[in-house]
Short mmCIF file of C-alpha atoms in Angstrom, two decimals:
data_model
loop_
_atom_site.label_atom_id
_atom_site.label_comp_id
_atom_site.label_asym_id
_atom_site.label_seq_id
_atom_site.Cartn_x
_atom_site.Cartn_y
_atom_site.Cartn_z
CA MET A 1 29.00 24.35 -25.57
CA PRO A 2 32.36 26.03 -25.01
CA GLU A 3 34.61 26.50 -28.00
CA PHE A 4 38.06 24.95 -27.87
CA THR A 5 40.78 26.76 -29.72
CA LEU A 6 43.87 24.96 -30.89
CA TRP A 7 45.76 26.78 -28.15
CA ASP A 8 43.41 25.39 -25.47
CA ILE A 9 44.15 21.90 -26.72
CA VAL A 10 47.91 22.37 -26.93
CA HIS A 11 48.04 24.16 -23.59
CA ASN A 12 46.24 21.34 -21.78
CA LEU A 13 48.34 18.71 -23.53
CA LEU A 14 51.51 20.53 -22.50
CA LEU A 15 50.38 20.48 -18.88
CA ALA A 16 49.84 16.72 -19.13
CA ALA A 17 53.15 16.23 -20.94
CA ARG A 18 54.92 17.25 -17.73
CA TRP A 19 53.74 13.97 -16.22
CA THR A 20 55.01 12.03 -19.21
CA VAL A 21 58.43 13.63 -18.79
CA LEU A 22 58.48 13.17 -15.02
CA LEU A 23 57.39 9.53 -15.20
CA SER A 24 59.98 8.87 -17.93
CA ILE A 25 62.79 10.34 -15.83
CA VAL A 26 61.79 8.51 -12.65
CA ALA A 27 61.37 5.18 -14.48
CA PHE A 28 64.66 5.66 -16.29
CA VAL A 29 66.62 6.50 -13.14
CA LEU A 30 65.06 3.75 -11.00
CA GLY A 31 65.29 1.29 -13.89
CA SER A 32 68.99 2.11 -14.30
CA ILE A 33 69.66 1.43 -10.63
CA VAL A 34 67.80 -1.90 -10.65
CA GLY A 35 69.36 -2.75 -14.02
CA LEU A 36 72.87 -2.08 -12.71
CA VAL A 37 72.28 -4.28 -9.66
CA LEU A 38 70.97 -7.08 -11.91
CA LEU A 39 73.97 -6.65 -14.19
CA LEU A 40 76.40 -7.00 -11.28
CA VAL A 41 74.47 -9.98 -9.93
CA ARG A 42 74.61 -11.57 -13.34
CA THR A 43 78.30 -10.88 -13.91
CA ALA A 44 79.51 -11.81 -10.43
CA GLY A 45 76.91 -14.32 -9.39
CA ASN A 46 76.75 -18.06 -9.42
CA ARG A 47 74.77 -20.25 -11.79
CA TRP A 48 71.48 -19.56 -10.01
CA ALA A 49 71.95 -15.80 -10.06
CA VAL A 50 72.66 -15.92 -13.77
CA ARG A 51 69.60 -18.08 -14.31
CA PHE A 52 67.43 -15.75 -12.25
CA VAL A 53 68.46 -12.65 -14.20
CA ARG A 54 67.99 -14.47 -17.48
CA CYS A 55 64.43 -15.46 -16.50
CA TYR A 56 63.75 -11.91 -15.32
CA VAL A 57 64.82 -10.47 -18.66
CA GLU A 58 62.96 -13.14 -20.62
CA LEU A 59 59.80 -12.50 -18.61
CA PHE A 60 59.78 -8.74 -19.15
CA GLN A 61 60.93 -8.80 -22.76
CA GLY A 62 58.59 -11.66 -23.64
CA THR A 63 55.36 -10.19 -22.27
CA PRO A 64 53.50 -6.95 -23.09
CA LEU A 65 54.20 -3.91 -20.93
CA LEU A 66 50.42 -3.52 -20.58
CA MET A 67 50.14 -6.96 -18.92
CA GLN A 68 52.97 -6.10 -16.54
CA LEU A 69 51.15 -2.91 -15.60
CA PHE A 70 47.87 -4.77 -15.12
CA ILE A 71 49.50 -7.29 -12.79
CA VAL A 72 51.16 -4.54 -10.76
CA PHE A 73 48.01 -2.41 -10.71
CA PHE A 74 45.64 -5.25 -9.79
CA GLY A 75 48.14 -7.53 -8.06
CA LEU A 76 49.77 -5.24 -5.50
CA PRO A 77 46.46 -4.34 -3.80
CA LEU A 78 45.96 -8.07 -3.23
CA LEU A 79 49.24 -8.10 -1.30
CA GLY A 80 47.85 -5.34 0.87
CA VAL A 81 49.65 -2.46 -0.86
CA ASP A 82 47.47 0.47 -1.83
CA VAL A 83 48.38 1.44 -5.38
CA SER A 84 47.61 4.67 -7.14
CA PRO A 85 48.02 4.72 -10.92
CA TRP A 86 51.17 6.82 -10.35
CA ILE A 87 52.79 4.13 -8.15
CA ALA A 88 51.70 1.30 -10.43
CA ALA A 89 53.01 3.15 -13.49
CA THR A 90 56.36 3.89 -11.83
CA PHE A 91 56.73 0.36 -10.51
CA GLY A 92 55.76 -1.32 -13.79
CA LEU A 93 57.91 0.91 -15.97
CA THR A 94 60.89 0.53 -13.62
CA LEU A 95 60.76 -3.26 -13.92
CA PHE A 96 60.37 -3.00 -17.71
CA THR A 97 63.26 -0.51 -18.02
CA SER A 98 65.58 -2.49 -15.76
CA ALA A 99 65.11 -5.69 -17.77
CA PHE A 100 65.99 -4.00 -21.05
CA LEU A 101 68.91 -1.99 -19.65
CA THR A 102 70.41 -5.10 -18.00
CA GLU A 103 70.32 -6.86 -21.34
CA ILE A 104 71.80 -3.88 -23.21
CA TRP A 105 74.57 -3.42 -20.65
CA ARG A 106 75.36 -7.13 -20.48
CA GLY A 107 76.19 -6.94 -24.17
CA CYS A 108 78.49 -3.98 -23.47
CA VAL A 109 80.29 -5.72 -20.59
CA GLU A 110 80.74 -8.83 -22.71
CA SER A 111 82.20 -6.80 -25.53
CA VAL A 112 85.12 -5.80 -23.28
CA ALA A 113 88.00 -8.03 -24.35
CA LYS A 114 88.44 -11.15 -22.23
CA GLY A 115 92.14 -10.36 -21.82
CA GLN A 116 91.15 -7.35 -19.72
CA TRP A 117 89.56 -9.67 -17.16
CA GLU A 118 92.56 -11.96 -17.20
CA ALA A 119 95.08 -9.14 -16.94
CA SER A 120 93.32 -7.48 -14.02
CA ASN A 121 92.97 -10.89 -12.41
CA ALA A 122 96.70 -11.43 -12.80
CA LEU A 123 97.26 -8.10 -11.04
CA GLY A 124 95.48 -9.57 -8.04
CA MET A 125 92.35 -7.44 -8.33
CA ASN A 126 89.17 -8.75 -6.79
CA PHE A 127 85.83 -8.62 -8.60
CA THR A 128 84.84 -5.21 -7.25
CA GLN A 129 88.16 -3.71 -8.28
CA GLN A 130 88.01 -5.33 -11.70
CA MET A 131 84.56 -3.91 -12.32
CA ARG A 132 85.34 -0.51 -10.81
CA TYR A 133 88.69 0.18 -12.48
CA VAL A 134 88.88 -1.98 -15.58
CA ILE A 135 85.61 -3.31 -16.97
CA LEU A 136 82.93 -0.70 -16.26
CA PRO A 137 84.90 2.34 -17.50
CA GLN A 138 85.35 0.61 -20.85
CA ALA A 139 81.85 -0.85 -20.99
CA LEU A 140 80.37 2.53 -20.13
CA ARG A 141 81.80 4.12 -23.26
CA ILE A 142 80.12 1.50 -25.42
CA ALA A 143 76.92 1.62 -23.38
CA VAL A 144 76.13 5.32 -23.64
CA PRO A 145 74.66 5.46 -27.19
CA PRO A 146 72.30 2.44 -26.87
CA THR A 147 71.25 3.61 -23.39
CA VAL A 148 70.28 7.05 -24.68
CA GLY A 149 68.53 5.32 -27.57
CA PHE A 150 66.57 3.16 -25.17
CA SER A 151 65.33 6.20 -23.26
CA VAL A 152 63.06 6.82 -26.27
CA GLN A 153 61.42 3.45 -25.61
CA VAL A 154 60.83 4.47 -21.99
CA VAL A 155 59.13 7.72 -23.03
CA LYS A 156 56.93 5.82 -25.47
CA GLY A 157 56.25 3.17 -22.85
CA THR A 158 54.69 5.79 -20.57
CA ALA A 159 51.83 6.10 -23.09
CA VAL A 160 50.63 2.65 -22.08
CA THR A 161 50.20 3.80 -18.47
CA SER A 162 47.24 5.88 -19.68
CA ILE A 163 45.33 2.59 -19.83
CA ILE A 164 45.55 2.05 -16.06
CA GLY A 165 44.33 5.59 -15.56
CA PHE A 166 47.54 7.55 -15.14
CA ILE A 167 46.84 11.01 -16.55
CA GLU A 168 49.73 11.78 -18.85
CA LEU A 169 49.92 12.96 -22.45
CA THR A 170 47.96 10.13 -24.09
CA LYS A 171 45.26 10.03 -21.40
CA ALA A 172 44.89 13.80 -21.62
CA GLY A 173 44.54 13.41 -25.40
CA THR A 174 41.70 10.94 -24.92
CA MET A 175 39.98 13.19 -22.39
CA ILE A 176 40.30 16.28 -24.58
CA THR A 177 39.03 14.30 -27.57
CA ASN A 178 35.94 13.34 -25.60
CA ALA A 179 35.34 17.02 -24.85
CA THR A 180 36.14 18.53 -28.25
CA TYR A 181 35.13 15.79 -30.71
CA ALA A 182 38.26 16.67 -32.66
CA PRO A 183 40.26 13.40 -32.57
CA PHE A 184 42.27 14.19 -35.68
CA THR A 185 43.62 17.46 -34.30
CA VAL A 186 44.07 16.25 -30.73
CA TYR A 187 45.86 12.98 -31.49
CA GLY A 188 47.89 14.82 -34.12
CA CYS A 189 49.04 17.26 -31.44
CA VAL A 190 49.70 14.40 -29.00
CA ALA A 191 51.88 12.68 -31.59
CA VAL A 192 53.76 15.92 -32.31
CA LEU A 193 54.46 16.44 -28.60
CA TYR A 194 55.81 12.90 -28.20
CA PHE A 195 57.91 13.50 -31.27
CA LEU A 196 59.31 16.71 -29.78
CA ILE A 197 60.34 14.80 -26.65
CA CYS A 198 61.71 11.71 -28.39
CA TYR A 199 63.35 12.99 -31.54
CA PRO A 200 66.11 15.00 -29.79
CA LEU A 201 66.93 11.88 -27.77
CA SER A 202 67.10 9.81 -30.96
CA LEU A 203 69.31 12.39 -32.65
CA TYR A 204 71.59 12.56 -29.62
CA ALA A 205 71.88 8.76 -29.53
CA ARG A 206 72.80 8.73 -33.21
CA TYR A 207 75.34 11.51 -32.70
CA LEU A 208 76.93 9.59 -29.82
CA GLU A 209 76.98 6.42 -31.88
CA GLY A 210 78.93 8.15 -34.63
CA LYS A 211 81.27 9.78 -32.15
CA PHE A 212 82.07 6.59 -30.23
CA ARG A 213 82.46 4.54 -33.38
CA HIS A 214 85.06 7.04 -34.49
CA VAL A 215 86.87 6.74 -31.15
CA THR A 216 86.99 2.95 -31.07
CA ARG A 217 88.18 2.80 -34.65
CA MET B 1 48.52 -13.58 2.53
CA ALA B 2 44.76 -13.33 2.75
CA TYR B 3 44.15 -13.63 -0.97
CA GLN B 4 43.05 -17.04 -2.18
CA PHE B 5 44.09 -17.82 -5.74
CA ASP B 6 41.46 -19.51 -7.81
CA PHE B 7 42.76 -20.30 -11.24
CA GLY B 8 39.78 -22.62 -11.71
CA ALA B 9 37.67 -19.50 -12.23
CA ILE B 10 39.47 -18.96 -15.55
CA LEU B 11 38.78 -22.42 -16.95
CA PRO B 12 35.16 -21.85 -18.07
CA HIS B 13 36.39 -18.96 -20.21
CA TRP B 14 39.11 -20.84 -22.07
CA LYS B 15 37.29 -20.38 -25.38
CA LEU B 16 37.42 -16.57 -25.09
CA LEU B 17 41.14 -16.71 -24.39
CA LEU B 18 41.66 -19.05 -27.34
CA ASP B 19 39.75 -16.66 -29.63
CA GLY B 20 41.96 -13.86 -28.30
CA VAL B 21 45.12 -15.86 -28.99
CA ILE B 22 43.90 -16.55 -32.53
CA LEU B 23 43.16 -12.90 -33.23
CA THR B 24 46.50 -11.79 -31.77
CA THR B 25 48.19 -14.39 -33.99
CA GLU B 26 46.32 -13.10 -37.04
CA LEU B 27 47.30 -9.52 -36.26
CA ALA B 28 50.91 -10.55 -35.72
CA ALA B 29 51.01 -12.55 -38.95
CA ILE B 30 49.50 -9.77 -41.06
CA GLY B 31 51.67 -7.18 -39.34
CA ALA B 32 54.84 -9.23 -39.76
CA VAL B 33 54.41 -10.10 -43.45
CA ALA B 34 53.11 -6.72 -44.62
CA GLY B 35 55.30 -4.74 -42.21
CA VAL B 36 58.54 -6.42 -43.28
CA GLY B 37 57.44 -6.11 -46.91
CA LEU B 38 56.88 -2.40 -46.36
CA GLY B 39 60.26 -2.24 -44.64
CA ILE B 40 62.03 -3.80 -47.62
CA LEU B 41 60.28 -1.35 -49.97
CA GLY B 42 61.14 1.52 -47.63
CA ALA B 43 64.78 0.48 -47.40
CA TRP B 44 64.94 0.24 -51.18
CA ALA B 45 63.41 3.71 -51.50
CA ARG B 46 65.94 5.02 -48.96
CA THR B 47 68.80 3.83 -51.15
CA ALA B 48 67.12 5.09 -54.33
CA ARG B 49 68.65 8.00 -56.15
CA THR B 50 65.59 10.23 -55.91
CA PRO B 51 66.30 12.42 -52.88
CA PHE B 52 62.65 13.42 -52.50
CA ILE B 53 61.37 9.86 -52.06
CA SER B 54 64.29 8.98 -49.83
CA GLN B 55 63.55 11.99 -47.60
CA LEU B 56 59.84 11.21 -47.53
CA VAL B 57 60.56 7.69 -46.29
CA GLY B 58 62.98 9.18 -43.77
CA VAL B 59 60.26 11.42 -42.35
CA TYR B 60 57.89 8.44 -42.10
CA VAL B 61 60.50 6.39 -40.26
CA GLU B 62 61.36 9.15 -37.77
CA LEU B 63 57.71 10.06 -37.12
CA ILE B 64 56.73 6.48 -36.34
CA ARG B 65 59.82 5.60 -34.33
CA ASN B 66 59.51 8.66 -32.11
CA THR B 67 55.82 8.37 -31.19
CA PRO B 68 54.08 5.67 -29.11
CA PHE B 69 52.26 2.83 -30.86
CA LEU B 70 49.15 3.57 -28.77
CA VAL B 71 48.97 7.14 -30.13
CA GLN B 72 49.45 5.88 -33.70
CA LEU B 73 46.61 3.44 -33.11
CA PHE B 74 44.31 6.15 -31.71
CA PHE B 75 45.20 8.46 -34.57
CA ILE B 76 44.33 5.80 -37.14
CA PHE B 77 41.15 4.60 -35.43
CA PHE B 78 39.71 7.83 -34.03
CA GLY B 79 41.44 10.45 -36.16
CA LEU B 80 41.27 9.12 -39.71
CA PRO B 81 37.44 8.99 -39.86
CA ALA B 82 37.62 12.80 -39.88
CA LEU B 83 39.25 12.43 -43.30
CA GLY B 84 36.54 10.03 -44.39
CA VAL B 85 38.65 6.91 -43.80
CA LYS B 86 36.53 4.65 -41.62
CA LEU B 87 38.15 1.42 -40.47
CA THR B 88 36.91 -1.48 -38.38
CA GLU B 89 38.75 -2.25 -35.14
CA PHE B 90 40.58 -5.12 -36.76
CA GLN B 91 41.56 -3.11 -39.85
CA ALA B 92 42.80 -0.22 -37.72
CA ALA B 93 44.80 -2.53 -35.46
CA ALA B 94 46.36 -4.33 -38.44
CA LEU B 95 47.14 -1.08 -40.23
CA ALA B 96 48.76 0.39 -37.11
CA MET B 97 50.94 -2.70 -36.73
CA ILE B 98 51.97 -2.67 -40.39
CA VAL B 99 52.81 1.03 -40.33
CA ASN B 100 54.72 0.65 -37.06
CA LEU B 101 56.73 -2.41 -38.04
CA GLY B 102 57.28 -0.94 -41.51
CA ALA B 103 59.19 2.01 -40.03
CA TYR B 104 61.40 -0.11 -37.78
CA SER B 105 62.11 -2.72 -40.43
CA THR B 106 62.97 0.01 -42.95
CA GLU B 107 65.84 1.05 -40.69
CA ILE B 108 66.85 -2.53 -39.88
CA VAL B 109 66.86 -3.63 -43.54
CA ARG B 110 68.70 -0.46 -44.54
CA ALA B 111 71.46 -1.28 -42.04
CA GLY B 112 71.72 -4.71 -43.67
CA ILE B 113 71.91 -3.22 -47.14
CA GLN B 114 74.62 -0.80 -46.10
CA ALA B 115 76.67 -3.72 -44.82
CA ILE B 116 76.85 -5.25 -48.31
CA PRO B 117 80.36 -4.65 -49.67
CA ALA B 118 80.37 -2.12 -52.52
CA GLY B 119 82.50 -4.52 -54.56
CA GLN B 120 79.60 -6.95 -54.77
CA ILE B 121 77.40 -4.31 -56.33
CA GLU B 122 80.14 -3.14 -58.68
CA ALA B 123 80.72 -6.73 -59.76
CA ALA B 124 77.02 -7.13 -60.48
CA GLN B 125 77.02 -3.89 -62.45
CA SER B 126 79.90 -5.10 -64.53
CA LEU B 127 77.84 -8.21 -65.28
CA ALA B 128 75.30 -5.78 -66.80
CA MET B 129 72.62 -6.48 -64.19
CA ASN B 130 70.03 -3.75 -63.88
CA ARG B 131 69.04 -2.13 -60.56
CA VAL B 132 66.13 -4.42 -59.85
CA GLN B 133 68.20 -7.51 -60.58
CA ILE B 134 71.03 -6.27 -58.38
CA PHE B 135 68.62 -5.55 -55.54
CA ARG B 136 66.92 -8.90 -55.90
CA TYR B 137 69.90 -11.18 -56.38
CA ILE B 138 72.88 -9.41 -54.86
CA ILE B 139 71.63 -7.15 -52.11
CA ILE B 140 68.46 -8.25 -50.39
CA ARG B 141 69.15 -11.87 -49.50
CA PRO B 142 72.55 -11.41 -47.82
CA ALA B 143 71.19 -8.21 -46.22
CA LEU B 144 68.17 -10.03 -44.80
CA LYS B 145 70.33 -12.88 -43.60
CA LYS B 146 72.53 -10.47 -41.70
CA ILE B 147 69.68 -8.62 -40.00
CA TRP B 148 67.33 -11.57 -39.49
CA PRO B 149 67.86 -11.73 -35.68
CA ALA B 150 67.15 -8.00 -35.30
CA LEU B 151 64.13 -8.25 -37.56
CA SER B 152 62.81 -11.23 -35.58
CA SER B 153 63.11 -9.33 -32.28
CA GLN B 154 61.22 -6.41 -33.76
CA VAL B 155 58.43 -8.70 -34.99
CA VAL B 156 58.12 -10.12 -31.47
CA ILE B 157 58.04 -6.61 -29.98
CA VAL B 158 55.26 -5.58 -32.36
CA MET B 159 53.30 -8.76 -31.57
CA LEU B 160 53.50 -7.93 -27.85
CA GLY B 161 52.61 -4.32 -28.61
CA SER B 162 49.34 -5.51 -30.14
CA SER B 163 48.15 -5.89 -26.55
CA VAL B 164 47.13 -2.21 -26.52
CA CYS B 165 44.78 -2.81 -29.48
CA SER B 166 42.29 -3.87 -26.80
CA GLN B 167 41.85 -0.13 -26.24
CA ILE B 168 40.04 0.30 -29.56
CA ALA B 169 38.06 -2.88 -28.79
CA ALA B 170 39.91 -5.10 -31.23
CA GLU B 171 39.10 -8.46 -29.70
CA GLU B 172 42.61 -9.81 -29.23
CA LEU B 173 44.07 -11.57 -26.21
CA THR B 174 44.18 -8.59 -23.84
CA PHE B 175 40.62 -7.70 -24.79
CA ALA B 176 39.55 -11.24 -23.89
CA ALA B 177 41.43 -10.94 -20.58
CA ASN B 178 39.71 -7.66 -19.72
CA TYR B 179 36.36 -9.14 -20.67
CA ILE B 180 36.83 -12.17 -18.43
CA GLN B 181 38.06 -9.93 -15.64
CA GLY B 182 34.87 -7.94 -15.95
CA MET B 183 32.80 -11.09 -15.55
CA ASN B 184 34.48 -12.84 -12.62
CA PHE B 185 36.64 -10.10 -11.03
CA ARG B 186 39.54 -12.54 -10.82
CA ALA B 187 41.93 -9.87 -12.08
CA PHE B 188 45.15 -11.34 -10.80
CA GLU B 189 44.52 -14.86 -12.10
CA VAL B 190 43.28 -13.68 -15.50
CA TYR B 191 46.23 -11.37 -16.12
CA PHE B 192 48.63 -13.97 -14.80
CA VAL B 193 47.35 -16.59 -17.23
CA THR B 194 47.26 -14.08 -20.09
CA THR B 195 50.82 -12.96 -19.40
CA GLY B 196 51.84 -16.62 -19.51
CA LEU B 197 50.09 -17.03 -22.86
CA TYR B 198 51.93 -14.02 -24.26
CA LEU B 199 55.23 -15.41 -22.99
CA VAL B 200 54.57 -18.75 -24.70
CA MET B 201 53.55 -16.95 -27.89
CA SER B 202 56.66 -14.79 -27.98
CA ILE B 203 58.96 -17.77 -27.34
CA LEU B 204 57.16 -19.77 -30.05
CA LEU B 205 57.24 -16.87 -32.50
CA ARG B 206 60.97 -16.40 -31.95
CA GLN B 207 61.57 -20.13 -32.59
CA ILE B 208 59.40 -20.13 -35.71
CA LEU B 209 61.24 -17.11 -37.10
CA LYS B 210 64.56 -18.77 -36.33
CA VAL B 211 63.58 -21.96 -38.15
CA PHE B 212 62.15 -19.92 -41.02
CA GLY B 213 65.36 -17.91 -41.22
CA ASN B 214 67.44 -21.10 -41.35
CA PHE B 215 65.19 -22.41 -44.10
CA LEU B 216 65.48 -19.17 -46.09
CA PHE B 217 69.19 -18.60 -45.81
CA GLU B 218 71.15 -21.69 -44.80
CA ARG B 219 69.98 -24.32 -47.24
CA ARG B 220 70.53 -22.26 -50.34
CA ASN B 221 74.05 -21.48 -49.25
CA HIS B 222 75.02 -25.13 -49.17
CA ALA B 223 73.29 -25.96 -52.43
#
């Protein structure tokens, strides 16, 4: 039986961690785009649009990410779409991310003073102009810290995709454990690697929070 | 669409799903009570004057909040036996949920404590209350009242997170779903129904926590 040194374990985990990072970035970017569209639909739309977005958010925040992934992974093939774990993971995490970001950003848009809407309305701006020049620039400032903070949840969410067979950090940890019989060391290293990805993001979010609080005060 | 839905195929297995719901509820209840308790203790330790304990709790909070629940679960279930700590699936799942919620609620409760005006505490000190009395009567109730919505959301998140406990074969709702799927291959229907059950559970849990919060905080204020 081959001997595994600690370096072998860490080296292989690092290779797998690339997929965790890549999946996180893709899900975050796609989720942001979908989230922004949902936000605009919700802010501009009629009663039904508002209701739709509210149900969407409720559905994704009120059910486990794992179930969402299962439905995408097992459901899409039934619709005739061939899904690899990579596609299912991206698709599922994008939906999850968009629901949370929409909700976070809605709070930010709503925290912009109502007078700003009225004033820009009085200047004859249409909705697009109001959003573009008045509301979003202000909401964006408030939105940056919680958005960075949420990115940590996306990174941690990618761990669940190991269950549908996407080989990222957690899945690699399981595979290496099966080969080395050293679960304590391997999962310890896995946890440390996640920490090294997530903690800087958390610190940055906290730094931004302090900075923006100072500005608005 | 060629696929024919057959939700009837789920019906014979309703008992398995019910058992899963019950176990998920048990996990959530244990996790919520012990986790929030741990959070209150942690928040108290964070405000304590001993820097060492405060820092230790800080490390715990950051470690848990910056690693995935699934990895914490695997570490507890597969990793701890190497130290001689052998846990059953249920114990490991419950412990992981308590440890996880404990870290989040420490931060949430701490935010509530920090929002208590310093004058309140000074007033209590001038009434010769000791630290435990101040914490119990002056700090914790208004703090909890303030952060109750945030705490409730976190409890719901942890309940939903328990879904991954199926991976260590804790027989909760997702485990039941996977089991049924393995028997009748009706993946889409099973996961659809299970997702619906989770949705109902999270809505119910949120309502229960809301009512419980009203009971805890509102009535005593009017009395």
